Tab-separated table of C-alpha atoms in Angstrom:
chain	number	residue	atom	x	y	z
F	1	VAL	CA	95.715	78.966	93.668
F	2	SER	CA	92.556	78.448	95.878
F	3	ASP	CA	90.074	81.206	96.425
F	4	GLY	CA	86.638	81.983	97.947
F	5	PRO	CA	84.335	84.179	99.892
F	6	LEU	CA	84.343	84.750	103.557
F	7	LEU	CA	81.528	86.071	105.651
F	8	GLY	CA	81.996	87.106	109.360
F	9	VAL	CA	81.568	89.203	112.280
F	10	ALA	CA	84.283	91.120	114.209
F	11	VAL	CA	84.849	93.376	117.284
F	12	ARG	CA	87.396	96.092	117.551
F	13	GLY	CA	88.268	97.755	120.909
F	14	ALA	CA	87.412	101.286	121.457
F	15	ALA	CA	89.762	103.870	119.827
F	16	ALA	CA	88.715	106.683	122.128
F	17	VAL	CA	88.424	106.909	125.870
F	18	GLY	CA	84.909	106.258	127.116
F	19	ALA	CA	83.861	104.766	123.929
F	20	GLN	CA	82.335	101.134	123.353
F	21	PRO	CA	83.907	98.509	121.337
F	22	LEU	CA	82.968	98.622	117.513
F	23	ALA	CA	80.877	95.758	116.183
F	24	GLN	CA	81.446	94.879	112.485
F	25	LEU	CA	80.074	92.732	109.805
F	26	GLU	CA	82.704	91.874	107.188
F	27	ALA	CA	82.873	90.291	103.757
F	28	ALA	CA	86.078	89.077	102.357
F	29	TRP	CA	87.549	87.169	99.440
F	30	SER	CA	90.616	84.891	100.074
F	31	ILE	CA	93.256	84.462	97.355
F	32	ASP	CA	95.698	81.608	98.233
F	33	TRP	CA	98.970	80.777	96.749
F	34	SER	CA	101.389	78.160	98.030
F	35	ALA	CA	103.525	80.841	99.902
F	36	LEU	CA	101.234	83.792	100.446
F	37	SER	CA	97.546	84.448	101.020
F	38	LEU	CA	95.820	87.783	100.317
F	39	GLN	CA	92.506	88.813	101.608
F	40	PRO	CA	90.639	92.086	100.528
F	41	ARG	CA	88.140	92.737	103.261
F	42	LEU	CA	84.984	95.252	103.324
F	43	ALA	CA	83.597	95.846	106.696
F	44	TYR	CA	80.671	97.974	108.203
F	45	GLY	CA	80.915	98.812	111.887
F	46	TRP	CA	78.902	100.552	114.451
F	47	GLN	CA	78.930	101.503	118.070
F	48	THR	CA	76.754	103.740	120.365
F	49	THR	CA	77.991	105.552	123.387
F	50	SER	CA	75.710	107.370	125.802
F	51	ASN	CA	75.548	109.178	129.056
F	52	GLU	CA	73.180	111.497	130.779
F	53	HIS	CA	73.909	114.348	128.424
F	54	LEU	CA	74.878	112.771	124.982
F	55	VAL	CA	74.170	109.897	122.694
F	56	LEU	CA	76.853	109.224	120.182
F	57	ARG	CA	76.451	107.007	117.086
F	58	HIS	CA	79.684	105.907	115.393
F	59	GLU	CA	79.771	104.154	112.096
F	60	GLU	CA	82.675	103.027	109.816
F	61	LEU	CA	83.126	101.606	106.337
F	62	THR	CA	86.512	99.906	106.168
F	63	LEU	CA	88.431	98.638	103.135
F	64	SER	CA	91.499	96.596	104.015
F	65	LEU	CA	94.017	94.076	102.773
F	66	ALA	CA	95.391	91.334	104.660
F	67	GLY	CA	98.522	89.309	103.793
F	68	ALA	CA	99.396	86.103	105.435
F	69	ARG	CA	101.927	83.262	105.415
F	70	ALA	CA	99.917	80.152	106.102
F	71	PHE	CA	101.137	77.018	107.710
F	72	ASP	CA	98.913	73.966	107.288
F	73	LEU	CA	98.965	71.415	110.128
F	74	ARG	CA	96.552	68.557	109.034
F	75	TRP	CA	93.036	70.025	109.655
F	76	LEU	CA	94.372	73.282	111.043
F	77	THR	CA	95.901	76.337	109.316
F	78	VAL	CA	97.841	78.886	111.364
F	79	ALA	CA	98.713	82.277	109.704
F	80	PRO	CA	100.663	85.260	111.046
F	81	THR	CA	98.928	88.062	109.176
F	82	LEU	CA	99.836	91.718	108.389
F	83	VAL	CA	96.755	94.177	107.777
F	84	VAL	CA	96.541	97.668	106.165
F	85	GLY	CA	93.342	99.573	105.641
F	86	TYR	CA	91.346	102.841	105.332
F	87	SER	CA	88.037	103.682	107.185
F	88	TYR	CA	85.717	106.205	106.518
F	89	ALA	CA	83.848	107.257	109.880
F	90	HIS	CA	80.524	109.087	110.432
F	91	GLN	CA	79.596	110.252	113.877
F	92	SER	CA	76.058	111.758	114.858
F	93	PHE	CA	75.088	113.019	118.037
F	94	ALA	CA	71.718	113.491	120.156
F	95	THR	CA	71.953	116.068	122.699
F	96	THR	CA	70.577	119.345	123.993
F	97	GLY	CA	71.921	122.111	121.786
F	98	ALA	CA	73.951	122.060	118.501
F	99	ALA	CA	76.004	119.102	117.611
F	100	PRO	CA	76.610	118.775	113.969
F	101	ASP	CA	77.574	115.334	112.459
F	102	ARG	CA	81.293	114.695	111.996
F	103	HIS	CA	83.166	112.774	109.277
F	104	GLY	CA	86.537	111.428	109.406
F	105	HIS	CA	89.171	109.281	107.828
F	106	LEU	CA	91.291	106.544	109.641
F	107	PHE	CA	94.279	104.738	108.235
F	108	VAL	CA	94.855	101.333	109.901
F	109	VAL	CA	97.833	98.940	110.182
F	110	GLY	CA	98.184	95.926	112.315
F	111	ALA	CA	99.210	92.391	112.911
F	112	GLU	CA	96.856	89.398	113.594
F	113	ALA	CA	97.047	85.634	114.137
F	114	THR	CA	94.681	83.638	111.973
F	115	LEU	CA	93.448	80.183	112.505
F	116	ALA	CA	91.379	78.224	110.079
F	117	VAL	CA	89.664	74.771	110.612
F	118	ASP	CA	88.350	72.787	107.704
F	119	LEU	CA	84.837	71.815	108.364
F	120	TRP	CA	83.264	70.070	105.343
F	121	ARG	CA	83.706	70.153	101.500
F	122	GLY	CA	85.601	73.468	101.321
F	123	LEU	CA	83.647	75.145	104.137
F	124	HIS	CA	86.057	76.473	106.906
F	125	LEU	CA	85.879	78.482	110.113
F	126	GLN	CA	88.312	81.183	110.396
F	127	LEU	CA	89.170	82.912	113.725
F	128	ARG	CA	91.425	86.045	113.943
F	129	GLY	CA	92.788	88.122	116.648
F	130	GLY	CA	95.545	90.803	117.013
F	131	GLY	CA	96.351	94.411	117.541
F	132	LEU	CA	95.611	97.509	115.331
F	133	THR	CA	97.055	101.111	115.196
F	134	SER	CA	94.745	103.712	113.854
F	135	LEU	CA	96.024	107.103	112.412
F	136	PHE	CA	93.606	109.765	112.270
F	137	ARG	CA	92.995	113.644	112.549
F	138	ALA	CA	92.316	115.034	115.840
F	139	GLY	CA	92.062	118.423	117.595
F	140	PRO	CA	89.988	121.535	116.804
F	141	SER	CA	88.744	121.955	113.155
F	142	GLY	CA	90.970	124.983	112.710
F	143	ALA	CA	94.173	123.548	113.526
F	144	PRO	CA	93.803	119.636	113.333
F	145	GLY	CA	96.737	117.432	114.366
F	146	LEU	CA	97.367	113.674	113.899
F	147	ALA	CA	96.493	111.107	116.659
F	148	THR	CA	97.038	107.433	116.862
F	149	ALA	CA	95.088	104.926	118.909
F	150	PHE	CA	96.198	101.181	119.502
F	151	THR	CA	93.468	98.712	120.025
F	152	TRP	CA	92.582	95.011	119.741
F	153	THR	CA	90.440	93.201	117.340
F	154	ALA	CA	88.764	89.772	117.226
F	155	ALA	CA	86.939	88.101	114.532
F	156	ALA	CA	85.116	84.790	113.418
F	157	GLY	CA	83.716	83.878	110.135
F	158	LEU	CA	82.800	81.070	107.621
F	159	GLY	CA	84.557	80.604	104.427
F	160	TRP	CA	84.260	78.611	101.421
F	161	HIS	CA	87.265	77.511	99.133
F	162	LEU	CA	85.843	77.356	95.657
F	163	ARG	CA	88.793	75.509	94.244
């Protein structure tokens, strides 16, 4: 078993029409076995969208688990990856008139392609990209329904294998 920390940055495409992509800071821990790798991840993301009437600040705290089957090719590792996660979202508004803050919950599932390149003495560069689907409540608060959004994600980080 090989394991170690990973710190990185990620960008996720907008989940709503007119919104900006979400920037994220991410911390993870890789647990690698011969046939399977698991990576619990914790990410904080934010984005700001504005127009002449409104400034919207959207923040998310996401806890996810990625499972991958890695294939080592000399100095490069390639891994198809499945991800499941939960996000707590907070939105605040600056506008004329009343606009109370909103809170929400998102469930995320997706597939990524992960590439890792060994750099030096256990240090490695990890690159990821893929598609995510989010499931969340939408609609008027009196009669909420469920909505889904499909979007892209891209990430880069530095990790360290401790063993």
